[in-house]
Amino acid sequence: MSLVKNTYEPLTEKTAAELAVSLGLFPGSPGLTTEEIGDGNLNLVFRIKEKGSEKSLIIKQALPFAKVVGESWPLTLKRAAIEAEALKLFKKLAPDFVPEVFYNDEELAVTVMEDLSHLTISRTGFIAGQEYPLISSHLGDYLAKTIFHTSDYGLLQADKKKLAKDFYNPELCKITEDLIFADPYFNSPTNDFEEALRADAEALWNDSALKLEAAQLRKVFLNEAEALLHGDLHTGSIFASDTETKVIDPEFAFYGPAGFDIGQVIANLLFQSIANPGKTDFIDKHIETFWEAFSGGFTRLWLEDNKDPFADTEGFLPAVLQKYWEDAVGFAGCELIRRTIGLAHVADLDGIKDGQRRLDAKRAALAAGRNLILERRKIADVKELSKIISLVSSV
Ligand code: SR1
Ligand code: MG
């Protein structure tokens, strides 16, 4: 491969193994086995194992186009460096919940990192019936730390401005701006839905009250640099077991509104309760624990370590948390809608084999999304959020 020239070309199983050897990552190894395991929308992922030992690692490489669509959709390779730098920073801030990066090369768009194959992608695990008893408190803790320590409350002004510049990520933000905050609300060619949902999609495109609120949420996403976000924190970006949780894939990282990461977690848990009405209480509990862990952790950090001159002002912390919650509820609504009729779907819904049940679940996701967007200012807590979901799910 062209590692010597240090110019980009997509890795193969053979050249990925050669790269690992050339980096000295398997000294004296009797031999390696390599497998391409990437099942996401955008990248190549190789697992490299040493024969006869437990040693293994992951080499991830960005492709210059969106794999989910094909070469007609070019995509910057810079995202690999953004992802590697975000992983390194998030590892410092929330070490228990982030894999270790061993090496990265911006030119080759390659990141070498810890192999997490003892864990399962949590979307796959949830669909298979795993309960992941600690995932929600872990994610709350992870977001309390990453959001607080990259916000104006946890950082000095110049440090925050520098980080915001380092994580300038316009190309990946544009994907989110289009796929989450525009296309699903219009008859856009990127939308993708079963024909039976056409009338539901058209109703949404003609829903001016919904569009006005979606426009407001889009404006928040475009303009509010509150904290360094993961930017794509769905359950496919989270590895889990009963005891461990690791957040991967922050290639969409950028300075944005804190509620976006929070809302992505909430929406992707909600897909499980929408797809499985029998699971609703259990998912509600997860969302409640998640928000308690986030708000509790954020509050502790605020009281210990706040750099803002108004930190002690009565009412300021509750107002900040209220803003995060309200945005999160609205952003969760946008995620429910886009994963149902937009370009990128979720297996929680698409995987429902029975056609009528699948359509019912998708209609419930659209109705829930609409309600969360429209009612976000009135939804006071997780209990009210759950009520809204159970109303649309029982229709
Ligand atoms: C073209 S990328 C489609 C989706 O995959 C990523 O994981 C993001 O969620 C993006 O919206
Ligand atoms: Mg991803």
mmCIF file of C-alpha atoms and ligand atoms in Angstrom:
data_model
loop_
_atom_site.group_PDB
_atom_site.id
_atom_site.type_symbol
_atom_site.label_atom_id
_atom_site.label_comp_id
_atom_site.label_asym_id
_atom_site.label_seq_id
_atom_site.Cartn_x
_atom_site.Cartn_y
_atom_site.Cartn_z
ATOM 1 C CA MET A 1 0.000 0.000 0.000
ATOM 2 C CA SER A 2 0.994 3.663 -0.273
ATOM 3 C CA LEU A 3 1.761 4.239 3.420
ATOM 4 C CA VAL A 4 5.340 5.097 2.449
ATOM 5 C CA LYS A 5 4.088 7.827 0.118
ATOM 6 C CA ASN A 6 1.559 8.716 2.806
ATOM 7 C CA THR A 7 -1.128 9.377 0.210
ATOM 8 C CA TYR A 8 -4.732 8.336 0.624
ATOM 9 C CA GLU A 9 -6.170 5.208 -0.840
ATOM 10 C CA PRO A 10 -8.894 2.969 0.603
ATOM 11 C CA LEU A 11 -7.470 0.123 2.678
ATOM 12 C CA THR A 12 -8.109 -3.534 1.954
ATOM 13 C CA GLU A 13 -7.907 -6.318 4.547
ATOM 14 C CA LYS A 14 -4.352 -6.951 3.330
ATOM 15 C CA THR A 15 -3.132 -3.334 3.447
ATOM 16 C CA ALA A 16 -4.889 -2.688 6.781
ATOM 17 C CA ALA A 17 -2.882 -5.555 8.318
ATOM 18 C CA GLU A 18 0.315 -4.224 6.684
ATOM 19 C CA LEU A 19 -0.380 -0.807 8.178
ATOM 20 C CA ALA A 20 -0.784 -2.303 11.673
ATOM 21 C CA VAL A 21 2.515 -4.177 11.293
ATOM 22 C CA SER A 22 4.353 -1.150 9.883
ATOM 23 C CA LEU A 23 3.194 0.887 12.891
ATOM 24 C CA GLY A 24 4.785 -1.689 15.227
ATOM 25 C CA LEU A 25 1.435 -2.535 16.793
ATOM 26 C CA PHE A 26 2.013 -6.312 16.691
ATOM 27 C CA PRO A 27 5.742 -6.796 17.433
ATOM 28 C CA GLY A 28 6.970 -10.375 16.931
ATOM 29 C CA SER A 29 3.519 -11.520 15.944
ATOM 30 C CA PRO A 30 3.127 -15.058 14.493
ATOM 31 C CA GLY A 31 0.503 -13.724 12.041
ATOM 32 C CA LEU A 32 -2.691 -11.693 11.846
ATOM 33 C CA THR A 33 -6.275 -12.219 10.745
ATOM 34 C CA THR A 34 -8.155 -9.241 9.355
ATOM 35 C CA GLU A 35 -11.845 -8.719 8.739
ATOM 36 C CA GLU A 36 -13.756 -5.698 7.383
ATOM 37 C CA ILE A 37 -16.691 -5.293 9.791
ATOM 38 C CA GLY A 38 -18.009 -1.807 8.967
ATOM 39 C CA ASP A 39 -21.796 -1.733 8.907
ATOM 40 C CA GLY A 40 -22.320 2.010 9.302
ATOM 41 C CA ASN A 41 -23.213 4.555 6.658
ATOM 42 C CA LEU A 42 -19.820 6.113 5.994
ATOM 43 C CA ASN A 43 -16.564 4.282 6.781
ATOM 44 C CA LEU A 44 -14.418 1.178 6.456
ATOM 45 C CA VAL A 45 -13.748 -0.654 9.729
ATOM 46 C CA PHE A 46 -11.180 -3.464 10.017
ATOM 47 C CA ARG A 47 -10.688 -5.735 13.010
ATOM 48 C CA ILE A 48 -7.126 -7.071 13.159
ATOM 49 C CA LYS A 49 -6.359 -9.982 15.482
ATOM 50 C CA GLU A 50 -3.111 -11.644 16.388
ATOM 51 C CA LYS A 51 -3.227 -15.367 15.768
ATOM 52 C CA GLY A 52 -3.043 -17.451 18.944
ATOM 53 C CA SER A 53 -3.515 -14.515 21.339
ATOM 54 C CA GLU A 54 -6.249 -12.223 22.618
ATOM 55 C CA LYS A 55 -4.602 -9.151 21.125
ATOM 56 C CA SER A 56 -6.681 -7.193 18.611
ATOM 57 C CA LEU A 57 -7.394 -3.669 17.445
ATOM 58 C CA ILE A 58 -9.591 -1.671 15.100
ATOM 59 C CA ILE A 59 -8.479 0.363 12.098
ATOM 60 C CA LYS A 60 -11.151 2.737 10.914
ATOM 61 C CA GLN A 61 -10.788 4.629 7.658
ATOM 62 C CA ALA A 62 -13.024 7.311 6.221
ATOM 63 C CA LEU A 63 -14.090 6.869 2.603
ATOM 64 C CA PRO A 64 -14.225 9.951 0.343
ATOM 65 C CA PHE A 65 -17.965 9.421 -0.192
ATOM 66 C CA ALA A 66 -21.024 8.395 1.831
ATOM 67 C CA LYS A 67 -21.098 4.584 1.682
ATOM 68 C CA VAL A 68 -24.860 4.572 2.322
ATOM 69 C CA VAL A 69 -25.495 6.438 -0.963
ATOM 70 C CA GLY A 70 -22.418 5.726 -3.094
ATOM 71 C CA GLU A 71 -19.658 7.656 -4.866
ATOM 72 C CA SER A 72 -22.153 10.255 -6.107
ATOM 73 C CA TRP A 73 -22.147 11.777 -2.596
ATOM 74 C CA PRO A 74 -18.576 13.035 -1.914
ATOM 75 C CA LEU A 75 -17.620 13.486 1.723
ATOM 76 C CA THR A 76 -14.596 15.147 3.276
ATOM 77 C CA LEU A 77 -11.821 12.925 4.646
ATOM 78 C CA LYS A 78 -11.128 15.587 7.298
ATOM 79 C CA ARG A 79 -13.833 13.925 9.361
ATOM 80 C CA ALA A 80 -11.405 11.148 10.332
ATOM 81 C CA ALA A 81 -9.103 13.646 12.079
ATOM 82 C CA ILE A 82 -12.097 15.326 13.746
ATOM 83 C CA GLU A 83 -13.261 11.954 15.010
ATOM 84 C CA ALA A 84 -9.821 10.978 16.327
ATOM 85 C CA GLU A 85 -9.348 14.321 18.100
ATOM 86 C CA ALA A 86 -12.865 14.166 19.572
ATOM 87 C CA LEU A 87 -12.266 10.630 20.842
ATOM 88 C CA LYS A 88 -9.022 11.733 22.499
ATOM 89 C CA LEU A 89 -10.661 14.735 24.162
ATOM 90 C CA PHE A 90 -13.785 12.850 25.254
ATOM 91 C CA LYS A 91 -11.527 10.074 26.620
ATOM 92 C CA LYS A 92 -9.848 12.673 28.883
ATOM 93 C CA LEU A 93 -13.198 14.092 30.020
ATOM 94 C CA ALA A 94 -15.139 10.835 30.469
ATOM 95 C CA PRO A 95 -12.511 8.059 30.465
ATOM 96 C CA ASP A 96 -14.830 5.187 31.389
ATOM 97 C CA PHE A 97 -17.055 5.679 28.367
ATOM 98 C CA VAL A 98 -14.721 6.226 25.412
ATOM 99 C CA PRO A 99 -12.346 3.832 23.579
ATOM 100 C CA GLU A 100 -8.632 4.533 23.453
ATOM 101 C CA VAL A 101 -7.038 5.875 20.263
ATOM 102 C CA PHE A 102 -3.569 4.412 19.623
ATOM 103 C CA TYR A 103 -2.712 6.263 16.418
ATOM 104 C CA ASN A 104 -4.256 8.457 13.758
ATOM 105 C CA ASP A 105 -3.132 9.830 10.396
ATOM 106 C CA GLU A 106 -4.998 12.721 8.858
ATOM 107 C CA GLU A 107 -3.634 12.110 5.338
ATOM 108 C CA LEU A 108 -4.690 8.457 5.278
ATOM 109 C CA ALA A 109 -7.940 9.308 7.136
ATOM 110 C CA VAL A 110 -7.127 6.432 9.484
ATOM 111 C CA THR A 111 -7.704 5.939 13.219
ATOM 112 C CA VAL A 112 -6.320 2.950 15.087
ATOM 113 C CA MET A 113 -8.236 2.251 18.271
ATOM 114 C CA GLU A 114 -9.230 -0.162 20.982
ATOM 115 C CA ASP A 115 -11.236 -3.190 19.833
ATOM 116 C CA LEU A 116 -14.593 -3.265 21.640
ATOM 117 C CA SER A 117 -15.808 -6.546 20.204
ATOM 118 C CA HIS A 118 -16.491 -7.956 23.685
ATOM 119 C CA LEU A 119 -19.412 -5.460 23.626
ATOM 120 C CA THR A 120 -22.431 -5.212 21.295
ATOM 121 C CA ILE A 121 -23.750 -2.204 19.393
ATOM 122 C CA SER A 122 -26.571 -1.170 21.711
ATOM 123 C CA ARG A 123 -29.184 -0.766 18.960
ATOM 124 C CA THR A 124 -28.594 -4.408 17.949
ATOM 125 C CA GLY A 125 -28.613 -5.510 21.594
ATOM 126 C CA PHE A 126 -31.813 -3.639 22.459
ATOM 127 C CA ILE A 127 -33.555 -5.131 19.410
ATOM 128 C CA ALA A 128 -32.425 -8.600 20.529
ATOM 129 C CA GLY A 129 -33.910 -8.014 23.994
ATOM 130 C CA GLN A 130 -30.876 -6.897 26.003
ATOM 131 C CA GLU A 131 -31.769 -4.584 28.891
ATOM 132 C CA TYR A 132 -28.414 -2.884 29.516
ATOM 133 C CA PRO A 133 -29.182 -1.909 33.134
ATOM 134 C CA LEU A 134 -26.384 0.688 33.342
ATOM 135 C CA ILE A 135 -26.418 2.243 29.881
ATOM 136 C CA SER A 136 -28.694 5.156 30.770
ATOM 137 C CA SER A 137 -26.783 6.257 33.870
ATOM 138 C CA HIS A 138 -23.506 5.830 31.962
ATOM 139 C CA LEU A 139 -24.736 7.997 29.075
ATOM 140 C CA GLY A 140 -26.029 10.650 31.491
ATOM 141 C CA ASP A 141 -22.645 10.705 33.222
ATOM 142 C CA TYR A 142 -20.780 10.794 29.875
ATOM 143 C CA LEU A 143 -22.824 13.759 28.604
ATOM 144 C CA ALA A 144 -22.683 15.655 31.921
ATOM 145 C CA LYS A 145 -18.877 15.522 31.721
ATOM 146 C CA THR A 146 -18.394 16.184 28.001
ATOM 147 C CA ILE A 147 -20.996 18.967 27.868
ATOM 148 C CA PHE A 148 -20.030 20.731 31.106
ATOM 149 C CA HIS A 149 -16.261 20.621 30.501
ATOM 150 C CA THR A 150 -16.539 22.006 26.964
ATOM 151 C CA SER A 151 -19.140 24.684 27.782
ATOM 152 C CA ASP A 152 -18.705 28.285 28.929
ATOM 153 C CA TYR A 153 -19.276 27.004 32.481
ATOM 154 C CA GLY A 154 -16.360 24.563 32.448
ATOM 155 C CA LEU A 155 -13.857 26.350 30.189
ATOM 156 C CA LEU A 156 -12.188 29.739 30.092
ATOM 157 C CA GLN A 157 -13.348 31.912 27.187
ATOM 158 C CA ALA A 158 -10.180 31.654 25.063
ATOM 159 C CA ASP A 159 -9.979 27.871 25.524
ATOM 160 C CA LYS A 160 -13.577 27.402 24.440
ATOM 161 C CA LYS A 161 -13.124 29.614 21.381
ATOM 162 C CA LYS A 162 -10.024 27.623 20.388
ATOM 163 C CA LEU A 163 -11.836 24.303 20.769
ATOM 164 C CA ALA A 164 -14.765 25.597 18.724
ATOM 165 C CA LYS A 165 -12.280 26.495 15.949
ATOM 166 C CA ASP A 166 -10.512 23.113 16.176
ATOM 167 C CA PHE A 167 -13.850 21.334 15.795
ATOM 168 C CA TYR A 168 -15.126 23.434 12.895
ATOM 169 C CA ASN A 169 -16.925 20.703 10.937
ATOM 170 C CA PRO A 170 -19.115 22.358 8.282
ATOM 171 C CA GLU A 171 -19.378 19.401 5.879
ATOM 172 C CA LEU A 172 -20.695 16.946 8.458
ATOM 173 C CA CYS A 173 -22.934 19.622 10.014
ATOM 174 C CA LYS A 174 -24.423 20.167 6.551
ATOM 175 C CA ILE A 175 -25.470 16.499 6.434
ATOM 176 C CA THR A 176 -27.363 16.942 9.711
ATOM 177 C CA GLU A 177 -28.779 20.312 8.661
ATOM 178 C CA ASP A 178 -30.180 18.685 5.509
ATOM 179 C CA LEU A 179 -31.101 15.169 6.637
ATOM 180 C CA ILE A 180 -32.527 16.070 10.061
ATOM 181 C CA PHE A 181 -33.452 19.731 9.857
ATOM 182 C CA ALA A 182 -34.717 20.224 6.291
ATOM 183 C CA ASP A 183 -35.362 17.326 3.900
ATOM 184 C CA PRO A 184 -38.012 15.391 5.909
ATOM 185 C CA TYR A 185 -40.198 18.539 5.936
ATOM 186 C CA PHE A 186 -40.229 18.875 2.136
ATOM 187 C CA ASN A 187 -40.732 16.587 -0.839
ATOM 188 C CA SER A 188 -36.976 16.112 -1.111
ATOM 189 C CA PRO A 189 -35.304 13.411 -3.267
ATOM 190 C CA THR A 190 -33.263 12.199 -0.281
ATOM 191 C CA ASN A 191 -36.404 11.113 1.579
ATOM 192 C CA ASP A 192 -37.063 7.391 1.703
ATOM 193 C CA PHE A 193 -40.276 5.798 2.939
ATOM 194 C CA GLU A 194 -42.598 2.950 2.122
ATOM 195 C CA GLU A 195 -45.329 3.975 -0.322
ATOM 196 C CA ALA A 196 -48.025 3.289 2.292
ATOM 197 C CA LEU A 197 -46.629 6.250 4.276
ATOM 198 C CA ARG A 198 -46.902 8.733 1.401
ATOM 199 C CA ALA A 199 -50.077 10.387 2.741
ATOM 200 C CA ASP A 200 -48.444 10.699 6.187
ATOM 201 C CA ALA A 201 -45.345 12.286 4.637
ATOM 202 C CA GLU A 202 -47.452 14.665 2.547
ATOM 203 C CA ALA A 203 -49.451 15.683 5.620
ATOM 204 C CA LEU A 204 -46.182 16.541 7.309
ATOM 205 C CA TRP A 205 -44.936 18.587 4.328
ATOM 206 C CA ASN A 206 -48.182 20.600 4.511
ATOM 207 C CA ASP A 207 -48.112 21.052 8.291
ATOM 208 C CA SER A 208 -47.174 24.720 8.629
ATOM 209 C CA ALA A 209 -47.326 24.736 12.452
ATOM 210 C CA LEU A 210 -44.836 21.860 12.576
ATOM 211 C CA LYS A 211 -42.603 23.438 9.933
ATOM 212 C CA LEU A 212 -42.435 26.701 11.862
ATOM 213 C CA GLU A 213 -41.215 24.865 14.987
ATOM 214 C CA ALA A 214 -38.807 22.665 12.987
ATOM 215 C CA ALA A 215 -37.380 25.888 11.515
ATOM 216 C CA GLN A 216 -36.804 27.243 15.040
ATOM 217 C CA LEU A 217 -34.995 24.050 16.086
ATOM 218 C CA ARG A 218 -32.900 24.201 12.915
ATOM 219 C CA LYS A 219 -31.928 27.763 13.846
ATOM 220 C CA VAL A 220 -30.844 26.615 17.309
ATOM 221 C CA PHE A 221 -28.743 23.839 15.718
ATOM 222 C CA LEU A 222 -27.156 26.261 13.242
ATOM 223 C CA ASN A 223 -26.312 28.996 15.726
ATOM 224 C CA GLU A 224 -25.896 27.929 19.329
ATOM 225 C CA ALA A 225 -22.328 26.867 20.142
ATOM 226 C CA GLU A 226 -22.984 25.728 23.705
ATOM 227 C CA ALA A 227 -20.663 22.737 23.986
ATOM 228 C CA LEU A 228 -18.597 20.258 21.991
ATOM 229 C CA LEU A 229 -21.083 17.633 20.887
ATOM 230 C CA HIS A 230 -20.680 14.080 19.680
ATOM 231 C CA GLY A 231 -23.083 15.096 16.916
ATOM 232 C CA ASP A 232 -24.476 11.638 16.025
ATOM 233 C CA LEU A 233 -25.239 10.016 19.375
ATOM 234 C CA HIS A 234 -27.709 7.330 18.361
ATOM 235 C CA THR A 235 -27.717 3.786 19.748
ATOM 236 C CA GLY A 236 -25.665 2.602 16.751
ATOM 237 C CA SER A 237 -22.823 4.813 18.057
ATOM 238 C CA ILE A 238 -22.851 3.143 21.489
ATOM 239 C CA PHE A 239 -21.262 -0.193 22.383
ATOM 240 C CA ALA A 240 -22.640 -1.812 25.542
ATOM 241 C CA SER A 241 -22.807 -4.811 27.830
ATOM 242 C CA ASP A 242 -24.537 -5.205 31.199
ATOM 243 C CA THR A 243 -21.617 -3.444 32.871
ATOM 244 C CA GLU A 244 -19.875 -1.285 30.250
ATOM 245 C CA THR A 245 -20.843 1.525 27.862
ATOM 246 C CA LYS A 246 -18.533 3.038 25.227
ATOM 247 C CA VAL A 247 -19.412 5.891 22.888
ATOM 248 C CA ILE A 248 -17.809 5.675 19.438
ATOM 249 C CA ASP A 249 -17.930 7.484 16.061
ATOM 250 C CA PRO A 250 -17.846 11.212 16.911
ATOM 251 C CA GLU A 251 -17.052 12.225 13.308
ATOM 252 C CA PHE A 252 -19.960 14.713 13.432
ATOM 253 C CA ALA A 253 -18.405 16.462 16.484
ATOM 254 C CA PHE A 254 -18.840 20.246 16.486
ATOM 255 C CA TYR A 255 -19.787 23.107 18.795
ATOM 256 C CA GLY A 256 -23.554 23.065 18.981
ATOM 257 C CA PRO A 257 -26.575 23.123 21.295
ATOM 258 C CA ALA A 258 -26.200 20.709 24.229
ATOM 259 C CA GLY A 259 -29.764 19.475 23.792
ATOM 260 C CA PHE A 260 -28.863 17.897 20.458
ATOM 261 C CA ASP A 261 -26.783 15.033 21.931
ATOM 262 C CA ILE A 262 -29.292 14.642 24.779
ATOM 263 C CA GLY A 263 -32.218 14.525 22.350
ATOM 264 C CA GLN A 264 -30.520 11.963 20.090
ATOM 265 C CA VAL A 265 -30.142 9.602 23.059
ATOM 266 C CA ILE A 266 -33.771 10.111 24.105
ATOM 267 C CA ALA A 267 -35.150 9.570 20.573
ATOM 268 C CA ASN A 268 -33.122 6.441 19.954
ATOM 269 C CA LEU A 269 -34.370 4.942 23.233
ATOM 270 C CA LEU A 270 -37.909 5.955 22.268
ATOM 271 C CA PHE A 271 -37.663 3.924 19.040
ATOM 272 C CA GLN A 272 -37.518 0.855 21.261
ATOM 273 C CA SER A 273 -40.680 1.735 23.147
ATOM 274 C CA ILE A 274 -42.499 2.738 19.946
ATOM 275 C CA ALA A 275 -41.486 -0.524 18.252
ATOM 276 C CA ASN A 276 -42.347 -2.641 21.316
ATOM 277 C CA PRO A 277 -45.306 -1.286 23.298
ATOM 278 C CA GLY A 278 -44.626 -4.012 25.930
ATOM 279 C CA LYS A 279 -41.270 -2.425 26.649
ATOM 280 C CA THR A 280 -42.567 1.100 27.288
ATOM 281 C CA ASP A 281 -42.132 1.155 31.085
ATOM 282 C CA PHE A 282 -38.625 -0.190 30.865
ATOM 283 C CA ILE A 283 -37.586 2.387 28.257
ATOM 284 C CA ASP A 284 -39.275 5.197 30.232
ATOM 285 C CA LYS A 285 -37.155 4.133 33.200
ATOM 286 C CA HIS A 286 -34.029 4.298 31.039
ATOM 287 C CA ILE A 287 -34.910 7.822 29.858
ATOM 288 C CA GLU A 288 -35.667 8.944 33.413
ATOM 289 C CA THR A 289 -32.385 7.520 34.710
ATOM 290 C CA PHE A 290 -30.522 9.076 31.777
ATOM 291 C CA TRP A 291 -31.903 12.560 32.436
ATOM 292 C CA GLU A 292 -31.362 12.235 36.225
ATOM 293 C CA ALA A 293 -27.772 11.123 35.698
ATOM 294 C CA PHE A 294 -27.164 13.939 33.221
ATOM 295 C CA SER A 295 -28.783 16.723 35.258
ATOM 296 C CA GLY A 296 -27.348 15.406 38.552
ATOM 297 C CA GLY A 297 -23.841 15.111 37.122
ATOM 298 C CA PHE A 298 -24.036 18.498 35.409
ATOM 299 C CA THR A 299 -25.283 20.084 38.655
ATOM 300 C CA ARG A 300 -22.384 18.582 40.662
ATOM 301 C CA LEU A 301 -19.831 19.892 38.158
ATOM 302 C CA TRP A 302 -21.538 23.294 38.100
ATOM 303 C CA LEU A 303 -21.358 23.598 41.903
ATOM 304 C CA GLU A 304 -17.719 22.456 42.058
ATOM 305 C CA ASP A 305 -16.133 24.089 39.078
ATOM 306 C CA ASN A 306 -18.117 26.826 37.346
ATOM 307 C CA LYS A 307 -16.135 29.562 35.583
ATOM 308 C CA ASP A 308 -19.146 31.755 34.778
ATOM 309 C CA PRO A 309 -19.450 35.026 36.782
ATOM 310 C CA PHE A 310 -23.185 34.337 37.272
ATOM 311 C CA ALA A 311 -22.671 30.762 38.496
ATOM 312 C CA ASP A 312 -24.123 31.446 41.963
ATOM 313 C CA THR A 313 -27.051 33.518 40.730
ATOM 314 C CA GLU A 314 -30.273 31.996 41.952
ATOM 315 C CA GLY A 315 -32.254 30.364 39.149
ATOM 316 C CA PHE A 316 -29.411 30.316 36.600
ATOM 317 C CA LEU A 317 -28.597 26.573 36.793
ATOM 318 C CA PRO A 318 -32.288 25.515 36.603
ATOM 319 C CA ALA A 319 -32.736 27.849 33.614
ATOM 320 C CA VAL A 320 -29.757 26.283 31.815
ATOM 321 C CA LEU A 321 -31.040 22.759 32.498
ATOM 322 C CA GLN A 322 -34.552 23.759 31.394
ATOM 323 C CA LYS A 323 -33.155 25.095 28.101
ATOM 324 C CA TYR A 324 -31.201 21.853 27.510
ATOM 325 C CA TRP A 325 -34.327 19.766 28.277
ATOM 326 C CA GLU A 326 -36.640 21.778 26.031
ATOM 327 C CA ASP A 327 -34.177 21.677 23.130
ATOM 328 C CA ALA A 328 -33.576 17.951 23.725
ATOM 329 C CA VAL A 329 -37.306 17.173 23.532
ATOM 330 C CA GLY A 330 -37.607 19.100 20.255
ATOM 331 C CA PHE A 331 -34.463 17.566 18.754
ATOM 332 C CA ALA A 332 -35.699 14.107 19.792
ATOM 333 C CA GLY A 333 -38.873 14.831 17.819
ATOM 334 C CA CYS A 334 -36.797 15.761 14.753
ATOM 335 C CA GLU A 335 -34.816 12.504 15.058
ATOM 336 C CA LEU A 336 -38.027 10.432 15.293
ATOM 337 C CA ILE A 337 -39.320 12.012 12.095
ATOM 338 C CA ARG A 338 -36.145 11.847 10.037
ATOM 339 C CA ARG A 339 -35.446 8.181 10.888
ATOM 340 C CA THR A 340 -38.959 7.336 9.685
ATOM 341 C CA ILE A 341 -39.250 9.169 6.352
ATOM 342 C CA GLY A 342 -35.750 10.594 5.766
ATOM 343 C CA LEU A 343 -32.664 9.055 4.170
ATOM 344 C CA ALA A 344 -31.169 7.183 7.127
ATOM 345 C CA HIS A 345 -33.458 4.753 8.929
ATOM 346 C CA VAL A 346 -33.220 2.644 12.096
ATOM 347 C CA ALA A 347 -33.479 -1.125 12.370
ATOM 348 C CA ASP A 348 -35.758 -0.732 15.425
ATOM 349 C CA LEU A 349 -38.550 0.271 13.002
ATOM 350 C CA ASP A 350 -37.462 -1.111 9.602
ATOM 351 C CA GLY A 351 -36.755 -4.502 11.199
ATOM 352 C CA ILE A 352 -40.377 -5.078 12.290
ATOM 353 C CA LYS A 353 -41.351 -7.993 10.034
ATOM 354 C CA ASP A 354 -45.149 -7.720 10.247
ATOM 355 C CA GLY A 355 -46.157 -5.076 7.683
ATOM 356 C CA GLN A 356 -49.117 -3.637 9.600
ATOM 357 C CA ARG A 357 -47.223 -3.487 12.899
ATOM 358 C CA ARG A 358 -44.313 -1.789 11.129
ATOM 359 C CA LEU A 359 -46.581 0.843 9.568
ATOM 360 C CA ASP A 360 -48.337 1.418 12.914
ATOM 361 C CA ALA A 361 -44.972 1.887 14.610
ATOM 362 C CA LYS A 362 -43.778 4.290 11.910
ATOM 363 C CA ARG A 363 -46.979 6.324 12.139
ATOM 364 C CA ALA A 364 -46.571 6.410 15.914
ATOM 365 C CA ALA A 365 -42.971 7.639 15.475
ATOM 366 C CA LEU A 366 -44.154 10.434 13.155
ATOM 367 C CA ALA A 367 -46.972 11.425 15.532
ATOM 368 C CA ALA A 368 -44.662 11.323 18.559
ATOM 369 C CA GLY A 369 -42.044 13.372 16.711
ATOM 370 C CA ARG A 370 -44.620 15.975 15.770
ATOM 371 C CA ASN A 371 -45.919 16.223 19.340
ATOM 372 C CA LEU A 372 -42.463 16.502 20.865
ATOM 373 C CA ILE A 373 -41.549 19.319 18.475
ATOM 374 C CA LEU A 374 -44.805 21.227 18.960
ATOM 375 C CA GLU A 375 -45.211 20.662 22.698
ATOM 376 C CA ARG A 376 -41.575 20.816 23.824
ATOM 377 C CA ARG A 377 -42.076 24.005 25.867
ATOM 378 C CA LYS A 378 -44.923 22.379 27.820
ATOM 379 C CA ILE A 379 -43.388 18.942 28.432
ATOM 380 C CA ALA A 380 -42.065 19.447 31.955
ATOM 381 C CA ASP A 381 -40.367 16.112 32.606
ATOM 382 C CA VAL A 382 -39.854 12.503 31.542
ATOM 383 C CA LYS A 383 -43.283 11.480 32.872
ATOM 384 C CA GLU A 384 -45.020 13.958 30.559
ATOM 385 C CA LEU A 385 -42.798 12.884 27.692
ATOM 386 C CA SER A 386 -43.829 9.255 28.319
ATOM 387 C CA LYS A 387 -47.507 10.228 28.352
ATOM 388 C CA ILE A 388 -47.170 11.732 24.877
ATOM 389 C CA ILE A 389 -45.487 8.593 23.567
ATOM 390 C CA SER A 390 -48.048 6.241 25.105
ATOM 391 C CA LEU A 391 -50.918 8.293 23.631
ATOM 392 C CA VAL A 392 -49.624 8.018 20.068
ATOM 393 C CA SER A 393 -48.495 4.391 20.469
ATOM 394 C CA SER A 394 -51.941 3.205 21.553
ATOM 395 C CA VAL A 395 -53.708 4.792 18.565
HETATM 396 C C1 SR1 B 1 -25.145 10.180 4.702
HETATM 397 S S1 SR1 B 1 -24.976 9.897 6.382
HETATM 398 C C2 SR1 B 1 -26.520 9.423 7.004
HETATM 399 C C3 SR1 B 1 -26.564 9.375 8.469
HETATM 400 O O1 SR1 B 1 -25.585 8.469 8.955
HETATM 401 C C4 SR1 B 1 -24.889 9.061 10.043
HETATM 402 O O2 SR1 B 1 -24.688 8.126 11.058
HETATM 403 C C5 SR1 B 1 -25.728 10.243 10.479
HETATM 404 O O3 SR1 B 1 -26.735 9.867 11.394
HETATM 405 C C6 SR1 B 1 -26.269 10.685 9.177
HETATM 406 O O4 SR1 B 1 -27.391 11.517 9.318
HETATM 407 MG MG MG B 2 -21.679 7.130 12.677
#
